[in-house]
Short mmCIF file of C-alpha atoms in Angstrom, two decimals:
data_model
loop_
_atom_site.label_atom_id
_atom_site.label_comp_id
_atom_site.label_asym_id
_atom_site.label_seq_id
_atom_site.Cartn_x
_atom_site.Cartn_y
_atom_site.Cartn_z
CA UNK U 1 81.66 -160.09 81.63
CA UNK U 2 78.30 -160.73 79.90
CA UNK U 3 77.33 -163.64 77.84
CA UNK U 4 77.43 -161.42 74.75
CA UNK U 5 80.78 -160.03 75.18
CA UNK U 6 82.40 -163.55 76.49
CA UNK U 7 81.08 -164.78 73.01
CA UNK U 8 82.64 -161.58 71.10
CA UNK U 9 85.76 -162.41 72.44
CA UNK U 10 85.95 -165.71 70.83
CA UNK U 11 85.09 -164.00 67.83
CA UNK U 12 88.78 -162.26 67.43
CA UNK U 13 90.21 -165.59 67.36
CA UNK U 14 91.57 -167.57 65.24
CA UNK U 15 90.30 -171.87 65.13
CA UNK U 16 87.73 -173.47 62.59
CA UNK U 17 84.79 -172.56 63.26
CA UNK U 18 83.93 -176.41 64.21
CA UNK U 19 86.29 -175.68 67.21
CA UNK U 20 85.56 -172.26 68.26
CA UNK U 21 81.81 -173.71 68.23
CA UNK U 22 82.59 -176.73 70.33
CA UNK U 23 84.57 -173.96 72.95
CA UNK U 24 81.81 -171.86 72.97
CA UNK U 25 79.11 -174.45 73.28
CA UNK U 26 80.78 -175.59 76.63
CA UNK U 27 81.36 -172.34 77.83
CA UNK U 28 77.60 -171.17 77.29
CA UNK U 29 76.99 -174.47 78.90
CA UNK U 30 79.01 -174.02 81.36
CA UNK U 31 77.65 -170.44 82.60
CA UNK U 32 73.80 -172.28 82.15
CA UNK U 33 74.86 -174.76 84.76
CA UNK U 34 75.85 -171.56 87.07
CA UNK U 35 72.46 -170.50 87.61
CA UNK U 36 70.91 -173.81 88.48
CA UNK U 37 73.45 -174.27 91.25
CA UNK U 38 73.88 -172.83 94.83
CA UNK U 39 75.87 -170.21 95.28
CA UNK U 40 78.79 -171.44 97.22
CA UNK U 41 78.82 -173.42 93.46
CA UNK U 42 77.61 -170.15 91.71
CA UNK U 43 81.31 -168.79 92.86
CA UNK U 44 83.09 -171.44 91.77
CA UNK U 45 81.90 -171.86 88.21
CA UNK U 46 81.63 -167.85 87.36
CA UNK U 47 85.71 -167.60 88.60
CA UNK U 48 86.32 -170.11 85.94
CA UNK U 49 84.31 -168.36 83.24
CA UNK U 50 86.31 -164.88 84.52
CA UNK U 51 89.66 -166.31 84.04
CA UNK U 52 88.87 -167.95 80.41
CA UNK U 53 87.40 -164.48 79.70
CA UNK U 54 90.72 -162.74 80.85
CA UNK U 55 92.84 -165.52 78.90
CA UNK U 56 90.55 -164.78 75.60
CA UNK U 57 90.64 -161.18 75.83
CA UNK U 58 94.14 -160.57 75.98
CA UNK U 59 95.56 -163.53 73.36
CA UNK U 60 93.79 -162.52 69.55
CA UNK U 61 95.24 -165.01 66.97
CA UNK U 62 95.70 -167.46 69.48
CA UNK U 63 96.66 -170.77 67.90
CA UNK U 64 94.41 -173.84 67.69
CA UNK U 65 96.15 -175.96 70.21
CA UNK U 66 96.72 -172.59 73.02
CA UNK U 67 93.10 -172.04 72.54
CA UNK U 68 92.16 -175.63 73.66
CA UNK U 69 95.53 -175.53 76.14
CA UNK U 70 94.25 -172.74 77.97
CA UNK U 71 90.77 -173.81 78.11
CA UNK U 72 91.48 -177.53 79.22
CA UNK U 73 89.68 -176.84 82.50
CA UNK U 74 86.76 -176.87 80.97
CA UNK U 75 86.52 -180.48 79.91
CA UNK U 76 85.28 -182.53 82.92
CA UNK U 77 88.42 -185.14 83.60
CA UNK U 78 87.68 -188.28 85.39
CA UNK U 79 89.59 -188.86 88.18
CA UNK U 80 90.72 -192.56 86.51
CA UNK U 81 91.46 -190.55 83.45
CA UNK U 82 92.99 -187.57 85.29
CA UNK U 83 95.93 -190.18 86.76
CA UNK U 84 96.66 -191.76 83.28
CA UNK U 85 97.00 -188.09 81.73
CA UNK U 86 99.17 -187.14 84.15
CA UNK U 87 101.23 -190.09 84.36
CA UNK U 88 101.53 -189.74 80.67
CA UNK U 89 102.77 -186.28 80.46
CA UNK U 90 105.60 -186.02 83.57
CA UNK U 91 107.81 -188.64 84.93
CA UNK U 92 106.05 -191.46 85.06
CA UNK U 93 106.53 -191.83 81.59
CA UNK U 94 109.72 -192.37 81.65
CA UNK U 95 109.66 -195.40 84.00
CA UNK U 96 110.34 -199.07 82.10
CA UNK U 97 111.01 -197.55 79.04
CA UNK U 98 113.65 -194.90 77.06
CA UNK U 99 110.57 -194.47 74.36
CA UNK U 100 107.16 -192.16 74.27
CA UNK U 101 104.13 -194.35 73.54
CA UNK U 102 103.16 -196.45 70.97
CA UNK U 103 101.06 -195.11 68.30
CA UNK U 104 98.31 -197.62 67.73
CA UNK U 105 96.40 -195.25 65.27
CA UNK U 106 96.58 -192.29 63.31
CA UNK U 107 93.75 -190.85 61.25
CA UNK U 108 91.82 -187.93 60.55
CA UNK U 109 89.22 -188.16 62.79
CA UNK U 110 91.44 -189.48 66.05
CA UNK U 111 95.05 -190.76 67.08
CA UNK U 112 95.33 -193.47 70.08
CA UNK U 113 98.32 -193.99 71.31
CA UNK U 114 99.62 -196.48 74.78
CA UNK U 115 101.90 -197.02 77.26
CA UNK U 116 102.56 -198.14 80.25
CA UNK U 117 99.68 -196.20 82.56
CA UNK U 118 97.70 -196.60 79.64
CA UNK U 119 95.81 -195.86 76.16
CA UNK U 120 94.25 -192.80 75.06
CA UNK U 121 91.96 -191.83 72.30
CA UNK U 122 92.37 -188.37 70.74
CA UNK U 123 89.88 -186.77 68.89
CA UNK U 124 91.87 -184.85 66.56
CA UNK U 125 88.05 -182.77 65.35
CA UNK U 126 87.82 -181.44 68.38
CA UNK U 127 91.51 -181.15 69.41
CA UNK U 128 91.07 -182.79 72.72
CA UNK U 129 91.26 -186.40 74.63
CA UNK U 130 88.01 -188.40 74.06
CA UNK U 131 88.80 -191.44 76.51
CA UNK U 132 91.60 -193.26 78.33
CA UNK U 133 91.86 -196.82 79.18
CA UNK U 134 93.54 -198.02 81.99
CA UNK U 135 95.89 -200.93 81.47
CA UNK U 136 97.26 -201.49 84.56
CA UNK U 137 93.40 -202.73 85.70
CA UNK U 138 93.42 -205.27 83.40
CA UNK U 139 97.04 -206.02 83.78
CA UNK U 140 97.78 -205.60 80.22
CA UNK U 141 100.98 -203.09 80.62
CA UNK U 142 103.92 -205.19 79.17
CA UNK U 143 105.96 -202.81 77.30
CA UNK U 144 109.09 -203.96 78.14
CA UNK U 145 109.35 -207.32 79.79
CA UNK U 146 111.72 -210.90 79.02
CA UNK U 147 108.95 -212.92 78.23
CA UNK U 148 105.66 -210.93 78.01
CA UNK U 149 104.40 -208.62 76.00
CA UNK U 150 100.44 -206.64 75.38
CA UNK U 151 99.17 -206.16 72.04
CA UNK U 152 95.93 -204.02 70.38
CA UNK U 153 94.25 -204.49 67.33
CA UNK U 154 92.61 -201.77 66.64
CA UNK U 155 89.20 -203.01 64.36
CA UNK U 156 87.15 -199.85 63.25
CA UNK U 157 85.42 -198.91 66.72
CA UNK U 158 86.93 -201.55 68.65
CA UNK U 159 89.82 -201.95 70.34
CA UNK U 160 91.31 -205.40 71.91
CA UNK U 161 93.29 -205.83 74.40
CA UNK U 162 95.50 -208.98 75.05
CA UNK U 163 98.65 -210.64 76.71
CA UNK U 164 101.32 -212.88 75.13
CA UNK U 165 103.80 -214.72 76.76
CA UNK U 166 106.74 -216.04 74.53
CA UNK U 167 104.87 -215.01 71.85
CA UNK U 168 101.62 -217.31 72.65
CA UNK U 169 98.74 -215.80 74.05
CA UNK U 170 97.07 -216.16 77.83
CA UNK U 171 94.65 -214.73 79.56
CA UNK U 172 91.75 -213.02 78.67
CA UNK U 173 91.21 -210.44 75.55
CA UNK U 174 89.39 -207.12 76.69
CA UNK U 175 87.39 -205.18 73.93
CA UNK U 176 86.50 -201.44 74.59
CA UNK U 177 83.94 -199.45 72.36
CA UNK U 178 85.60 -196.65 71.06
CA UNK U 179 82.36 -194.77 69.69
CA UNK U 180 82.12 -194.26 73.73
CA UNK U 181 84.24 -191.49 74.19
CA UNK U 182 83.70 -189.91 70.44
CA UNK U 183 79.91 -189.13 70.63
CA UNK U 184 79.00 -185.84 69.55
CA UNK U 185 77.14 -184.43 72.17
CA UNK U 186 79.95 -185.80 75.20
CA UNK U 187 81.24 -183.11 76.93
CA UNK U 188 84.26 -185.01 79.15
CA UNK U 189 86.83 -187.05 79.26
CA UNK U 190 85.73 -190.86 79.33
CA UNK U 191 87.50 -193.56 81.09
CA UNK U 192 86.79 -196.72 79.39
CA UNK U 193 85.51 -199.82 80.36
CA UNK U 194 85.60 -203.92 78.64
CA UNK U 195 82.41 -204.16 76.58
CA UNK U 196 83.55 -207.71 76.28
CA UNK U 197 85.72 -210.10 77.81
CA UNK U 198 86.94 -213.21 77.08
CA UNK U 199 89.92 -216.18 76.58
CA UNK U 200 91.97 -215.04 74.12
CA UNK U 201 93.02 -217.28 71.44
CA UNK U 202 96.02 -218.05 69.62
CA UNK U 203 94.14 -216.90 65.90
CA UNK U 204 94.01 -213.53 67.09
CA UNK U 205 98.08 -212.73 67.72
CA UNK U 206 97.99 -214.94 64.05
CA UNK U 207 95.20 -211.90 62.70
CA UNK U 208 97.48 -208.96 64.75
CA UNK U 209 101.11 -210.16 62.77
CA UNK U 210 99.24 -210.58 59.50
CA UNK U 211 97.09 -207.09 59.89
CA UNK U 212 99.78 -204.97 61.14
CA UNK U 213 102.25 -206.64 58.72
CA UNK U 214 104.42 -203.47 56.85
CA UNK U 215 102.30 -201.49 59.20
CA UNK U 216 105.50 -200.98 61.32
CA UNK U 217 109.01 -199.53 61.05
CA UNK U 218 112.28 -198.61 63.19
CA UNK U 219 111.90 -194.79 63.92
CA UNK U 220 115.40 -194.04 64.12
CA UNK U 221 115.72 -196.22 60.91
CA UNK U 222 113.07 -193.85 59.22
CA UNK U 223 113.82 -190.39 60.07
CA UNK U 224 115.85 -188.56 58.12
CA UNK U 225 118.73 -187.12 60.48
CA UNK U 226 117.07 -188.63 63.72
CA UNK U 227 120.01 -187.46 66.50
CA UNK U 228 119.37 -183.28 65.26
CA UNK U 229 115.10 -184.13 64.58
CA UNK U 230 114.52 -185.77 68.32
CA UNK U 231 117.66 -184.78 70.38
CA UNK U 232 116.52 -184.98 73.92
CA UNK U 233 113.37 -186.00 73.12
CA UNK U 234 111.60 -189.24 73.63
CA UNK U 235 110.34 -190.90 70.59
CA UNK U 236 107.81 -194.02 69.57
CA UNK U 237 110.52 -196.83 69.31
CA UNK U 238 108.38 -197.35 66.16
CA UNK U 239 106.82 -195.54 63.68
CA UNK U 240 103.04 -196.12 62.12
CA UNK U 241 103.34 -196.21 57.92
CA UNK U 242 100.43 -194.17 56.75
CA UNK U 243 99.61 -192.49 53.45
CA UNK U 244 97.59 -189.00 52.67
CA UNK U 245 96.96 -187.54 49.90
CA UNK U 246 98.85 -190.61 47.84
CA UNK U 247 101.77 -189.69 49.65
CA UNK U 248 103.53 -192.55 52.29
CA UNK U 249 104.74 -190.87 55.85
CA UNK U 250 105.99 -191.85 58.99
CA UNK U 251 104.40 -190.86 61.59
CA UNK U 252 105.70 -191.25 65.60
CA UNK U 253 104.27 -189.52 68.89
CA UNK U 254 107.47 -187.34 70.56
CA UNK U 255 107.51 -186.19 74.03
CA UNK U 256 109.43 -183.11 74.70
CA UNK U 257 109.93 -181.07 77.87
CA UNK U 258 111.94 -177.62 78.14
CA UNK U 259 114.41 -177.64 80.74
CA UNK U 260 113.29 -176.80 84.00
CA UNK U 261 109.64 -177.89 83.21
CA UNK U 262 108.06 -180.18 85.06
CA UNK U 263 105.61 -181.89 82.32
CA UNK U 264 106.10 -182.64 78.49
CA UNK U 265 104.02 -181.91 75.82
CA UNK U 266 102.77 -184.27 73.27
CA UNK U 267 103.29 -183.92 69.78
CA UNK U 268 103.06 -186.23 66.30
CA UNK U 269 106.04 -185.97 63.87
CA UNK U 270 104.61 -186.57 60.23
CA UNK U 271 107.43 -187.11 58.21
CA UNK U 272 106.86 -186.86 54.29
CA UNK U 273 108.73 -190.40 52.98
CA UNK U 274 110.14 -189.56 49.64
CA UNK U 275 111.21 -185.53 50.51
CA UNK U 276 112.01 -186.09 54.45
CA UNK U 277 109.83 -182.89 55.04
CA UNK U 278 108.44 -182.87 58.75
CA UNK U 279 105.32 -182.00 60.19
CA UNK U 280 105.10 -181.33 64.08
CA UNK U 281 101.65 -181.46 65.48
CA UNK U 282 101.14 -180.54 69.00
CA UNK U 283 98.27 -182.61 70.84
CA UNK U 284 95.95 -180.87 73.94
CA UNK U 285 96.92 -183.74 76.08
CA UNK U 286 96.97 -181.90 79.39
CA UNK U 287 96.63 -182.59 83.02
CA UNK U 288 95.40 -179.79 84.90
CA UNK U 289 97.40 -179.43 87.91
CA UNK U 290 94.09 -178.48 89.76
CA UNK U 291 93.13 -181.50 92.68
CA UNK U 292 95.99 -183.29 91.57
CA UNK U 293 96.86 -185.63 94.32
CA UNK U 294 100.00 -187.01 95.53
CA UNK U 295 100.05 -190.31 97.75
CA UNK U 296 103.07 -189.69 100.48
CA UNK U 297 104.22 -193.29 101.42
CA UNK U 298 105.71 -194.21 104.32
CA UNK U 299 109.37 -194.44 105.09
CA UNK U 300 111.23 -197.86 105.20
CA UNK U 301 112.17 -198.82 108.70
CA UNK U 302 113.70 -201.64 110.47
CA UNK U 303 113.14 -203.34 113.17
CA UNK U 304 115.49 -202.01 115.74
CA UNK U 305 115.39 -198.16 115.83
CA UNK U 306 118.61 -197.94 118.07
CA UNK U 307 120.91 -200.23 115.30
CA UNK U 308 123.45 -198.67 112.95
CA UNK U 309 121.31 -199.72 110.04
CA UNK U 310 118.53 -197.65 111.58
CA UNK U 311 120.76 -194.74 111.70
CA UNK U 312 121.85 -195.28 108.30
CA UNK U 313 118.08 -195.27 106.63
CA UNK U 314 117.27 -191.88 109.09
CA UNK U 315 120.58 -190.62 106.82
CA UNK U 316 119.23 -191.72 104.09
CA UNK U 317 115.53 -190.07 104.13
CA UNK U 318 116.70 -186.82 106.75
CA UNK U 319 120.17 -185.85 104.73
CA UNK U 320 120.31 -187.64 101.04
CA UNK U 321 123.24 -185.77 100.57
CA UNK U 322 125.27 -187.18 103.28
CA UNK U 323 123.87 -190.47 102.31
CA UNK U 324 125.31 -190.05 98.71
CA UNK U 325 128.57 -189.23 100.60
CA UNK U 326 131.86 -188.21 98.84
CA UNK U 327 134.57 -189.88 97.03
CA UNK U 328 138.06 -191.12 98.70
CA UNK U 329 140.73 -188.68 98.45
CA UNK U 330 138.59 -186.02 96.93
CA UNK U 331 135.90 -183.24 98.31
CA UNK U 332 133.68 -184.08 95.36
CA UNK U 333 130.35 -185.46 96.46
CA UNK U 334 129.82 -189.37 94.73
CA UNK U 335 126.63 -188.08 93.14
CA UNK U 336 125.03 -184.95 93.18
CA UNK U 337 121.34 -185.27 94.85
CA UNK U 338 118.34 -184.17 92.15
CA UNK U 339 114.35 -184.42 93.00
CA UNK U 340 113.95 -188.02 93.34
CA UNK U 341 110.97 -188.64 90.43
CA UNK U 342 109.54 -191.46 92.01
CA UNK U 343 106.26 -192.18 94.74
CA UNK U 344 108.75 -194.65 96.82
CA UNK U 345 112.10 -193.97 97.84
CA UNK U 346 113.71 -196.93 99.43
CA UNK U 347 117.56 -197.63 100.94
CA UNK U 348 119.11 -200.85 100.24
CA UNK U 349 121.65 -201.55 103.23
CA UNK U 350 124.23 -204.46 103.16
CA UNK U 351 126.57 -203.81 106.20
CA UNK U 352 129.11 -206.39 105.20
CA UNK U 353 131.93 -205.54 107.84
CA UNK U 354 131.81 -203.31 111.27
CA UNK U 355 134.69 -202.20 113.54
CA UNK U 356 134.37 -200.22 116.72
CA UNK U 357 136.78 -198.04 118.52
CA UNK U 358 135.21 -196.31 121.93
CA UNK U 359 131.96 -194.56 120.66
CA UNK U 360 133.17 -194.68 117.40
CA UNK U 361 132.00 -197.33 114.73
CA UNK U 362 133.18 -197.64 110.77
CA UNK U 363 130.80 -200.15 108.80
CA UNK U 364 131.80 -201.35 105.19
CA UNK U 365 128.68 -202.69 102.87
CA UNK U 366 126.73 -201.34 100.02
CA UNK U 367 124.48 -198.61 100.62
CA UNK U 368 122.05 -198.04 97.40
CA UNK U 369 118.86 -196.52 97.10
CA UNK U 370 115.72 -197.22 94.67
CA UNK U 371 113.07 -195.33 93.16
CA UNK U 372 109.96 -196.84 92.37
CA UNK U 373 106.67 -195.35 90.91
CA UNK U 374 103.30 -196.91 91.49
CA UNK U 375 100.88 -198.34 88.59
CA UNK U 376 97.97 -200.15 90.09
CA UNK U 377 99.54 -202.92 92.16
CA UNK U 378 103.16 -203.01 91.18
CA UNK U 379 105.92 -201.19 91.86
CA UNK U 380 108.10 -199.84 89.15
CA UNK U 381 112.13 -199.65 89.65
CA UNK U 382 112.24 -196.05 87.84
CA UNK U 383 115.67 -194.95 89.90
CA UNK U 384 118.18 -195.15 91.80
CA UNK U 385 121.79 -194.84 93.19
CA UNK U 386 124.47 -195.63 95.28
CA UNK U 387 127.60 -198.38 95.63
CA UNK U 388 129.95 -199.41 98.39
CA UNK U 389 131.24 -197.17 100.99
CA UNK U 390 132.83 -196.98 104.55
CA UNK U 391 130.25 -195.07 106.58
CA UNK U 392 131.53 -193.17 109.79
CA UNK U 393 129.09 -193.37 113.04
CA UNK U 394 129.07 -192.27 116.30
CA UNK U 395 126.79 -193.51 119.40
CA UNK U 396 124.41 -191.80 121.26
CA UNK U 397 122.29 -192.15 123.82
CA UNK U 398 119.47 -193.20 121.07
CA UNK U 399 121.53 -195.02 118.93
CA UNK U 400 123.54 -194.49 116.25
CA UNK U 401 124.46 -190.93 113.93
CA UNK U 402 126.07 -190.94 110.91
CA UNK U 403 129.08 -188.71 110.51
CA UNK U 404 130.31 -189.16 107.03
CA UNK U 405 130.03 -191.45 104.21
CA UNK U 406 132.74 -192.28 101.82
CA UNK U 407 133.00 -194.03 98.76
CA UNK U 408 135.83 -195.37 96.46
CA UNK U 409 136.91 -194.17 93.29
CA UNK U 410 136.18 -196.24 90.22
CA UNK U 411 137.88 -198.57 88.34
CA UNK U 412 141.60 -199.72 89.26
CA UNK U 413 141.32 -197.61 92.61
CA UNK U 414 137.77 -199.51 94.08
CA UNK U 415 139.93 -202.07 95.47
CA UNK U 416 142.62 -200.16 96.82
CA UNK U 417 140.13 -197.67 98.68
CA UNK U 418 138.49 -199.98 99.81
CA UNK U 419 141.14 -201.85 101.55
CA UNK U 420 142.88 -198.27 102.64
CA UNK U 421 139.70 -197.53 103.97
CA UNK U 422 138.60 -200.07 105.73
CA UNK U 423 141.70 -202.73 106.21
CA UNK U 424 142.17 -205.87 104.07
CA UNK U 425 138.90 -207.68 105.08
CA UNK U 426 138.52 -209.25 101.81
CA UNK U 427 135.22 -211.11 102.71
CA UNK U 428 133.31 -207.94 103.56
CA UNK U 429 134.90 -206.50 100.23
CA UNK U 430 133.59 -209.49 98.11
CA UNK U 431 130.23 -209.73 99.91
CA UNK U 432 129.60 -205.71 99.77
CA UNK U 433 130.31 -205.90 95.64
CA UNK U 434 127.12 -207.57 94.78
CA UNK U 435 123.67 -206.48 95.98
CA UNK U 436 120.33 -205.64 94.59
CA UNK U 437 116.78 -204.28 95.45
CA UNK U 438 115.71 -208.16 96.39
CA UNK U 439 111.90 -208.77 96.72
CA UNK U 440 112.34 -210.05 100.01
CA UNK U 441 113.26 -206.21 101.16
CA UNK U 442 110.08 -205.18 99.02
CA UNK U 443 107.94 -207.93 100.65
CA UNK U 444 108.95 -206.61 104.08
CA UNK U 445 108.22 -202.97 102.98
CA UNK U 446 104.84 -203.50 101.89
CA UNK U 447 104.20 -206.10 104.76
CA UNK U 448 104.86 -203.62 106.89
CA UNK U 449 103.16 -201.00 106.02
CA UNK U 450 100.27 -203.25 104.84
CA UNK U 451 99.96 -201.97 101.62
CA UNK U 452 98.26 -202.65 98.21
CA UNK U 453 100.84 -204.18 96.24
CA UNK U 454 101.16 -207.24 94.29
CA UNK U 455 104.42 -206.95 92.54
CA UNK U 456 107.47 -205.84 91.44
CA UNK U 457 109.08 -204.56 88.09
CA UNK U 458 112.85 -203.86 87.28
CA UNK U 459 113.71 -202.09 83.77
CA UNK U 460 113.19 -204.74 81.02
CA UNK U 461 112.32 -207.89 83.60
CA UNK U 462 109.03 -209.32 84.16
CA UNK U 463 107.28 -208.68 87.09
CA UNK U 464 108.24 -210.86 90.41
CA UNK U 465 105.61 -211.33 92.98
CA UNK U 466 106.14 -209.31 96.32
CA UNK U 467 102.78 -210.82 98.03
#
């Protein structure tokens, strides 16, 4: 497809013409670059132009947001960038937290929003992500902790970037130029870094609480009919007060994903104050799936590969179901086994009691598993399951295989499994009832493995050191 006839195309569609300029402008851009390069390059780029050609050519009246959706390849990502939008937009985002991110801004001209992988800075001209900053570098990603806490104040073009600890401030303050990622002839994604850095000081959580003061309110306080208008989806915990047009709205950032898909889509729900009227806004916040790389981490292993707990972890990562096992008296399985969204999977084993009989051997204990995602140097708790259970073995000439796992009923029949199970050894029973994903089993993890990792974050706790 010529030049001519790419442009033409763009032509039948529907965008402001500030938009379909911008598109075109990187396209032609785009195709200049092509004959510069070599031609193992040449290939590369002109496939790209082909397919947005296709994509244009079949779609007229293509909306404003599936224009830029379908052309997101185009903007040059960052790889920094690249992991914050896609952390953002699947899984991830769910770890630490039951809401989206926090809108920090919402104007004409852009909309930054942050959470826990990070903040980024829409440019709502140009329908696309101007620049991400990534928190977890300056370890400035307390969302949901006991005692600390981040906080922005946003001041025209700049944006700071501090830590409070029972509500006093420590650290250092980070301040990032937004004007970086905005500039009119940028063609990519920015990731930002501190134009300034320095001790913060007590005045400026006084400035942020006076500032932001109204600024604030409970989403689910504020939206008219809140369980039907978010449902499923996952909503700012808080909403930003803003007024057009004389008119006061809420406005919240929602994260929604269809069932069966793998990422969510971003959108802003603007809702009108005095009629409840709601506007839905979807945002080009996309993370093309192309490169996109996933760290495998190694397994969790102990010390003795012939031992029952050995056998018991090669369960646990070679047949999760089996691990899950099934429930006393019953053929229904504990828990039923979905994709574990997480980077780590890790078995907690507490063999509490053991009896052996020939080459049999039954173990009581509590046999969990954890989930954890990774954000710079800690590790997030983001899932999990598990409880006590009688596990069934049998020895081998390399150890130990595990035959069955079981696992009592709840409530008034725990006990009474348990014992029926397993005999009345009530000191296993007591000792198997309370267990958790300790650092120490963390600290020999990463040890082990020599990895990266500094600490450790459970759901609403602050972070424990793990090195």
């Amino acid at each position: 497809m010529k030049k001519d006839e790419l442009k033409q195309a763009f032509g039948g569609l529907e965008p402001t013409e500030e938009l379909t300029k911008e598109v075109w402008t990187r396209v032609e851009k785009n195709m200049e670059t092509v004959k510069k390069r070599k031609v193992s390059k040449i290939v590369k780029a002109a496939a790209v132009v082909l397919i947005a050609a296709g994509l244009l050519g079949g779609i007229n009246g293509l909306s404003e947001n599936k224009l830029v959706e379908a052309l997101v390849s185009f903007w040059h990502v960052d790889k920094e960038s690249q992991s914050i939008l896609k952390d953002m937009t699947d899984y991830h985002v769910m770890v630490d937290t039951v809401y989206a991110p926090k809108l920090l801004e919402y104007t004409d001209q852009r909309i930054i929003f942050a959470g826990n992988f990070g903040v980024v800075v829409y440019n709502r001209q140009k329908q696309q992500v101007a620049a991400t900053i990534n928190l977890a570098k300056i370890h400035s990603n307390y969302f949901n902790a006991e005692t600390l806490s981040t906080q922005f104040i946003v001041d025209g073009n700049k944006l700071y970037v501090y830590n409070c600890k029972k509500g006093k401030t420590y650290g250092n303050y980070y301040c990032y130029d937004l004007t970086a990622g905005g500039k009119e002839e940028n063609t990519q994604v920015v990731s930002l870094e501190p134009v300034e850095i320095k001790e913060a000081s007590q005045s400026m959580e006084t400035k942020r609480k006076e500032t932001q003061k109204g600024k604030y309110e409970e989403t689910w306080q504020q939206f008219k009919n809140p369980s039907q208008t978010f449902d499923t989806k996952m909503y700012s915990e808080e909403s930003l007060q803003v007024e057009e047009k004389g008119k006061k709205k809420d406005v919240c950032l929602v994260l929604d994903r269809k069932v069966g898909a793998s990422e969510y889509k971003v959108f802003v729900f603007k809702q009108d104050h005095q009629t409840g009227k709601i506007e839905k806004e979807k945002l080009a916040v996309e993370a093309s799936t192309a490169g996109r790389e996933k760290k495998n981490y190694p397994r969790y292993k102990v010390d003795n590969e012939k031992s029952i707990e050995a056998a018991i972890v090669k369960c646990f990562y070679e047949n999760p179901s089996m691990y899950e096992g099934y429930v006393y008296k019953g053929k229904e399985q504990y828990s039923q086994v979905e994709e574990r969204r997480c980077d780590v999977a890790i078995p907690v084993i507490k063999i509490t009691g053991e009896k052996k009989q020939g080459k049999k051997v039954k173990v009581m204990g509590a046999f969990y598993w954890y989930g954890l995602v990774v954000s710079g140097k800690t590790l997030y708790e983001s899932d999990g399951d598990g409880s006590v259970a009688v596990i069934n073995l049998k020895k081998t000439k390399n150890g130990y295989q595990v035959e069955s796992v079981v696992r009592p009923r709840d409530g008034a029949y725990r006990l009474m499994d348990l014992e029926s199970m397993f005999g009345r050894d009530t000191k296993a029973i007591d000792q198997a009832m309370n267990v958790d994903l300790s650092p120490h089993i963390l600290k020999k993890y990463v040890e082990q493995n020599k990895l990266d990792f500094d600490e450790y974050k459970a759901f609403g706790e602050d972070p424990k050191k793990i090195r």
